[in-house]
CSV table of C-alpha atoms in Angstrom, one decimal:
chain,number,residue,atom,x,y,z
A,1,GLU,CA,-36.9,26.7,-27.4
A,2,VAL,CA,-36.3,23.0,-27.2
A,3,GLN,CA,-35.1,22.1,-23.7
A,4,LEU,CA,-34.0,18.7,-22.2
A,5,VAL,CA,-33.2,18.5,-18.5
A,6,GLU,CA,-31.8,15.2,-17.1
A,7,SER,CA,-32.0,14.3,-13.4
A,8,GLY,CA,-31.6,11.3,-11.2
A,9,GLY,CA,-27.9,10.8,-11.3
A,10,GLY,CA,-25.8,10.0,-8.2
A,11,LEU,CA,-23.6,7.6,-6.5
A,12,VAL,CA,-24.7,3.9,-6.5
A,13,GLN,CA,-22.9,0.7,-5.4
A,14,PRO,CA,-22.0,-2.0,-7.8
A,15,GLY,CA,-25.1,-4.2,-8.4
A,16,GLY,CA,-27.4,-1.3,-7.5
A,17,SER,CA,-30.1,0.5,-9.4
A,18,LEU,CA,-30.8,4.1,-10.5
A,19,ARG,CA,-33.5,5.7,-12.6
A,20,LEU,CA,-32.7,8.7,-14.8
A,21,SER,CA,-35.3,11.1,-16.0
A,22,CYS,CA,-35.3,13.6,-18.9
A,23,THR,CA,-38.0,16.3,-18.8
A,24,THR,CA,-38.6,18.1,-22.1
A,25,SER,CA,-40.2,21.2,-23.4
A,26,GLY,CA,-40.5,23.2,-26.6
A,27,PHE,CA,-41.4,20.5,-29.0
A,28,THR,CA,-44.0,17.8,-29.6
A,29,PHE,CA,-42.5,15.1,-27.4
A,30,SER,CA,-44.9,12.4,-28.5
A,31,SER,CA,-43.8,12.8,-32.2
A,32,SER,CA,-40.1,12.4,-31.5
A,33,ALA,CA,-37.9,9.3,-30.9
A,34,MET,CA,-35.5,9.9,-28.0
A,35,SER,CA,-32.1,8.6,-27.1
A,36,TRP,CA,-29.6,8.2,-24.2
A,37,VAL,CA,-25.9,8.7,-24.8
A,38,ARG,CA,-23.2,8.4,-22.2
A,39,GLN,CA,-19.7,9.6,-21.8
A,40,ALA,CA,-17.3,8.0,-19.4
A,41,PRO,CA,-14.8,10.3,-17.6
A,42,GLY,CA,-12.3,11.6,-20.2
A,43,LYS,CA,-13.7,9.3,-22.9
A,44,GLY,CA,-15.8,9.7,-26.0
A,45,LEU,CA,-19.5,9.4,-26.7
A,46,GLU,CA,-21.3,6.0,-26.5
A,47,TRP,CA,-24.8,5.4,-27.6
A,48,VAL,CA,-26.9,3.6,-24.9
A,49,SER,CA,-30.5,3.4,-26.0
A,50,THR,CA,-33.2,4.8,-28.3
A,51,ILE,CA,-37.0,4.6,-28.0
A,52,SER,CA,-39.6,5.3,-30.8
A,53,ASP,CA,-42.1,8.1,-30.5
A,54,SER,CA,-44.9,5.8,-29.3
A,55,GLY,CA,-42.6,3.8,-27.0
A,56,GLY,CA,-43.4,0.7,-28.9
A,57,SER,CA,-39.9,0.1,-30.1
A,58,THR,CA,-36.8,0.1,-28.0
A,59,TYR,CA,-33.1,-0.4,-28.9
A,60,TYR,CA,-30.1,-1.0,-26.7
A,61,ALA,CA,-26.3,-1.1,-26.9
A,62,ASP,CA,-25.0,-4.6,-26.2
A,63,SER,CA,-23.1,-3.2,-23.1
A,64,VAL,CA,-26.4,-2.5,-21.4
A,65,LYS,CA,-28.9,-4.9,-22.9
A,66,GLY,CA,-30.8,-6.9,-20.2
A,67,ARG,CA,-29.7,-4.4,-17.5
A,68,PHE,CA,-31.1,-1.0,-18.7
A,69,THR,CA,-34.7,-0.2,-19.7
A,70,ILE,CA,-35.7,2.9,-21.6
A,71,SER,CA,-39.2,4.2,-21.4
A,72,ARG,CA,-41.3,7.3,-21.8
A,73,ASP,CA,-44.4,9.0,-20.6
A,74,ASN,CA,-45.8,11.1,-23.4
A,75,SER,CA,-48.4,12.7,-21.1
A,76,LYS,CA,-45.6,14.0,-19.0
A,77,LYS,CA,-43.2,14.7,-21.9
A,78,THR,CA,-40.6,12.7,-20.0
A,79,LEU,CA,-38.0,10.1,-20.9
A,80,TYR,CA,-36.6,7.5,-18.5
A,81,LEU,CA,-33.7,5.2,-18.2
A,82,GLN,CA,-34.0,2.5,-15.5
A,83,MET,CA,-30.5,1.1,-14.8
A,84,ASN,CA,-30.2,-2.2,-12.9
A,85,SER,CA,-27.2,-4.5,-12.0
A,86,MET,CA,-24.9,-1.5,-12.4
A,87,ARG,CA,-21.2,-1.9,-12.9
A,88,ALA,CA,-18.2,0.3,-12.4
A,89,GLU,CA,-18.0,0.7,-16.2
A,90,ASP,CA,-21.4,2.4,-16.2
A,91,THR,CA,-19.8,5.4,-14.5
A,92,ALA,CA,-20.4,8.3,-16.9
A,93,ILE,CA,-22.3,11.5,-17.7
A,94,TYR,CA,-25.7,10.4,-19.2
A,95,TYR,CA,-27.2,12.7,-21.8
A,96,CYS,CA,-30.7,12.5,-23.3
A,97,ALA,CA,-30.9,13.6,-26.9
A,98,LYS,CA,-33.9,14.4,-29.1
A,99,GLY,CA,-34.6,12.0,-31.9
A,100,ASP,CA,-32.5,9.4,-33.5
A,101,GLY,CA,-30.6,12.2,-35.2
A,102,MET,CA,-29.7,13.6,-31.8
A,103,ASN,CA,-30.2,17.2,-32.8
A,104,VAL,CA,-30.6,18.6,-29.3
A,105,TRP,CA,-28.9,17.4,-26.1
A,106,GLY,CA,-29.5,18.0,-22.4
A,107,GLN,CA,-26.8,19.1,-20.0
A,108,GLY,CA,-26.3,15.6,-18.7
A,109,THR,CA,-26.5,13.9,-15.3
A,110,THR,CA,-23.5,12.2,-13.6
A,111,VAL,CA,-23.7,8.6,-12.5
A,112,THR,CA,-21.0,7.1,-10.4
A,113,VAL,CA,-20.9,3.4,-9.6
A,114,SER,CA,-18.5,2.7,-6.8
A,115,SER,CA,-18.4,1.0,-3.4
B,1,ASP,CA,-21.1,-2.8,-36.2
B,2,VAL,CA,-19.9,0.2,-38.2
B,3,VAL,CA,-16.6,1.5,-37.1
B,4,LEU,CA,-15.8,5.2,-37.6
B,5,THR,CA,-12.2,6.4,-37.6
B,6,GLN,CA,-11.3,10.0,-37.4
B,7,SER,CA,-8.1,11.8,-38.3
B,8,PRO,CA,-6.3,13.6,-36.9
B,9,LEU,CA,-7.1,12.8,-33.3
B,10,SER,CA,-5.5,16.1,-32.3
B,11,LEU,CA,-5.5,19.3,-34.3
B,12,PRO,CA,-3.7,22.4,-33.2
B,13,VAL,CA,-4.9,25.3,-35.3
B,14,THR,CA,-4.0,28.9,-35.8
B,15,LEU,CA,-6.8,31.5,-35.3
B,16,GLY,CA,-8.2,32.6,-38.7
B,17,GLN,CA,-6.8,29.6,-40.5
B,18,PRO,CA,-8.8,26.7,-42.0
B,19,ALA,CA,-9.1,23.3,-40.4
B,20,SER,CA,-10.2,19.9,-41.6
B,21,ILE,CA,-11.2,16.7,-39.9
B,22,SER,CA,-11.7,13.4,-41.7
B,23,CYS,CA,-14.1,10.6,-40.7
B,24,ARG,CA,-14.0,7.2,-42.4
B,25,SER,CA,-16.5,4.5,-42.1
B,26,SER,CA,-16.0,0.7,-42.2
B,27,GLN,CA,-18.9,0.5,-44.6
B,28,SER,CA,-20.9,2.7,-46.9
B,29,LEU,CA,-23.3,5.1,-45.1
B,30,LEU,CA,-25.6,5.5,-48.0
B,31,TYR,CA,-29.0,4.3,-47.0
B,32,SER,CA,-31.6,2.7,-49.2
B,33,ASP,CA,-33.7,5.9,-49.1
B,34,GLY,CA,-30.9,7.9,-50.8
B,35,ASN,CA,-29.8,9.7,-47.6
B,36,THR,CA,-26.4,9.4,-45.9
B,37,TYR,CA,-26.9,9.5,-42.1
B,38,LEU,CA,-23.6,10.9,-41.0
B,39,ASN,CA,-23.7,13.7,-38.4
B,40,TRP,CA,-21.0,15.9,-36.9
B,41,PHE,CA,-21.0,17.1,-33.3
B,42,GLN,CA,-19.0,19.7,-31.4
B,43,GLN,CA,-18.3,19.4,-27.7
B,44,ARG,CA,-16.8,22.5,-26.1
B,45,PRO,CA,-14.9,22.0,-22.8
B,46,GLY,CA,-17.3,21.4,-20.0
B,47,GLN,CA,-20.4,21.4,-22.3
B,48,SER,CA,-22.8,19.0,-23.8
B,49,PRO,CA,-22.4,17.9,-27.4
B,50,ARG,CA,-24.1,20.0,-30.0
B,51,ARG,CA,-25.0,18.8,-33.5
B,52,LEU,CA,-23.4,20.9,-36.3
B,53,ILE,CA,-24.0,18.9,-39.4
B,54,TYR,CA,-26.6,16.2,-40.3
B,55,LYS,CA,-26.9,14.0,-43.4
B,56,ALA,CA,-23.3,14.6,-44.2
B,57,SER,CA,-23.6,18.2,-45.5
B,58,ASN,CA,-26.6,20.0,-43.9
B,59,ARG,CA,-25.8,22.7,-41.4
B,60,ASP,CA,-28.0,22.8,-38.3
B,61,SER,CA,-29.9,26.0,-37.5
B,62,GLY,CA,-27.7,28.6,-35.7
B,63,VAL,CA,-24.4,26.9,-36.8
B,64,PRO,CA,-22.0,29.5,-38.3
B,65,ASP,CA,-21.5,29.1,-42.0
B,66,ARG,CA,-17.7,28.7,-41.5
B,67,PHE,CA,-18.6,25.0,-40.7
B,68,SER,CA,-19.3,22.7,-43.6
B,69,GLY,CA,-19.6,19.0,-44.1
B,70,SER,CA,-18.9,17.0,-47.2
B,71,GLY,CA,-18.4,13.5,-48.4
B,72,SER,CA,-20.2,10.3,-49.4
B,73,GLY,CA,-20.0,6.6,-49.1
B,74,THR,CA,-17.3,6.0,-46.6
B,75,ASP,CA,-15.3,9.2,-46.6
B,76,PHE,CA,-16.4,12.4,-44.9
B,77,THR,CA,-14.9,15.7,-43.9
B,78,LEU,CA,-15.8,18.5,-41.6
B,79,ARG,CA,-14.2,21.8,-42.5
B,80,ILE,CA,-13.9,25.1,-40.6
B,81,SER,CA,-13.1,27.9,-43.0
B,82,ARG,CA,-11.5,30.2,-40.4
B,83,VAL,CA,-11.0,28.9,-36.9
B,84,GLU,CA,-12.2,31.1,-34.1
B,85,ALA,CA,-11.4,30.8,-30.4
B,86,GLU,CA,-14.9,29.5,-29.6
B,87,ASP,CA,-14.3,26.5,-31.9
B,88,VAL,CA,-11.9,24.8,-29.4
B,89,GLY,CA,-13.3,21.5,-28.3
B,90,VAL,CA,-13.7,17.9,-29.4
B,91,TYR,CA,-15.5,17.0,-32.7
B,92,TYR,CA,-17.2,13.7,-33.2
B,93,CYS,CA,-18.7,12.1,-36.3
B,94,MET,CA,-21.6,9.7,-35.8
B,95,GLN,CA,-23.4,7.3,-38.2
B,96,GLY,CA,-27.2,6.6,-38.1
B,97,THR,CA,-27.4,4.5,-41.3
B,98,HIS,CA,-26.7,1.1,-39.9
B,99,TRP,CA,-28.3,1.1,-36.4
B,100,PRO,CA,-28.6,-0.2,-33.9
B,101,PRO,CA,-26.1,0.6,-32.7
B,102,PHE,CA,-25.4,4.2,-33.5
B,103,THR,CA,-21.7,4.6,-33.5
B,104,PHE,CA,-19.4,7.5,-32.9
B,105,GLY,CA,-15.9,8.2,-34.0
B,106,PRO,CA,-13.2,8.6,-31.3
B,107,GLY,CA,-13.2,12.3,-31.5
B,108,THR,CA,-10.8,15.0,-32.7
B,109,LYS,CA,-9.5,17.5,-30.2
B,110,VAL,CA,-9.1,21.0,-31.7
B,111,ASP,CA,-7.1,23.6,-29.8
B,112,ILE,CA,-5.3,26.8,-30.6
B,113,LYS,CA,-1.5,26.8,-31.3
């Protein structure tokens, strides 16, 4: 069974940093692109970032470009999202999703940016 | 960026009756490889999103056959043949043809009358 488990969320002050992790199992992680998608409270889904299977290609939404960095460790089957210079509008549930087709999602981790 | 619009945004339905959600794209979602990268997701209350349909009309494994997707170019439809109580939630379309960025529709909230 494919499983994705996010962690690392929490409360952070504006301008602060946080690193999210997504640990995976049940599929060949090194052969799959991976994505992060977020959902602000009471709002819809917003794509954040995608990384290729090798990690050699990364893509970002304009809203996070230059502040967030997606990465992966294929030996650990883990996906990461480093979030810097955080803003109140980054407050959301962050989901990792398998592939660029997003066929499997984790349960999400909550990030709150507030002073 | 591709803009997806969904209608209706709210859909009260009667149990056992059919339901239909439209998703329209600001540009054709037909890719040069012949595929149309339009997905449908279901998000039940308090849960993560779950993909139901990929490439416009292909049902994901484990998805009940009362769900079907159709359409091409810029117009797409998700149909539920007979709504059940467990179908309550928000439904999103998403395009993966012209990315980055991937874009989602605003969502359609389905509830029971």
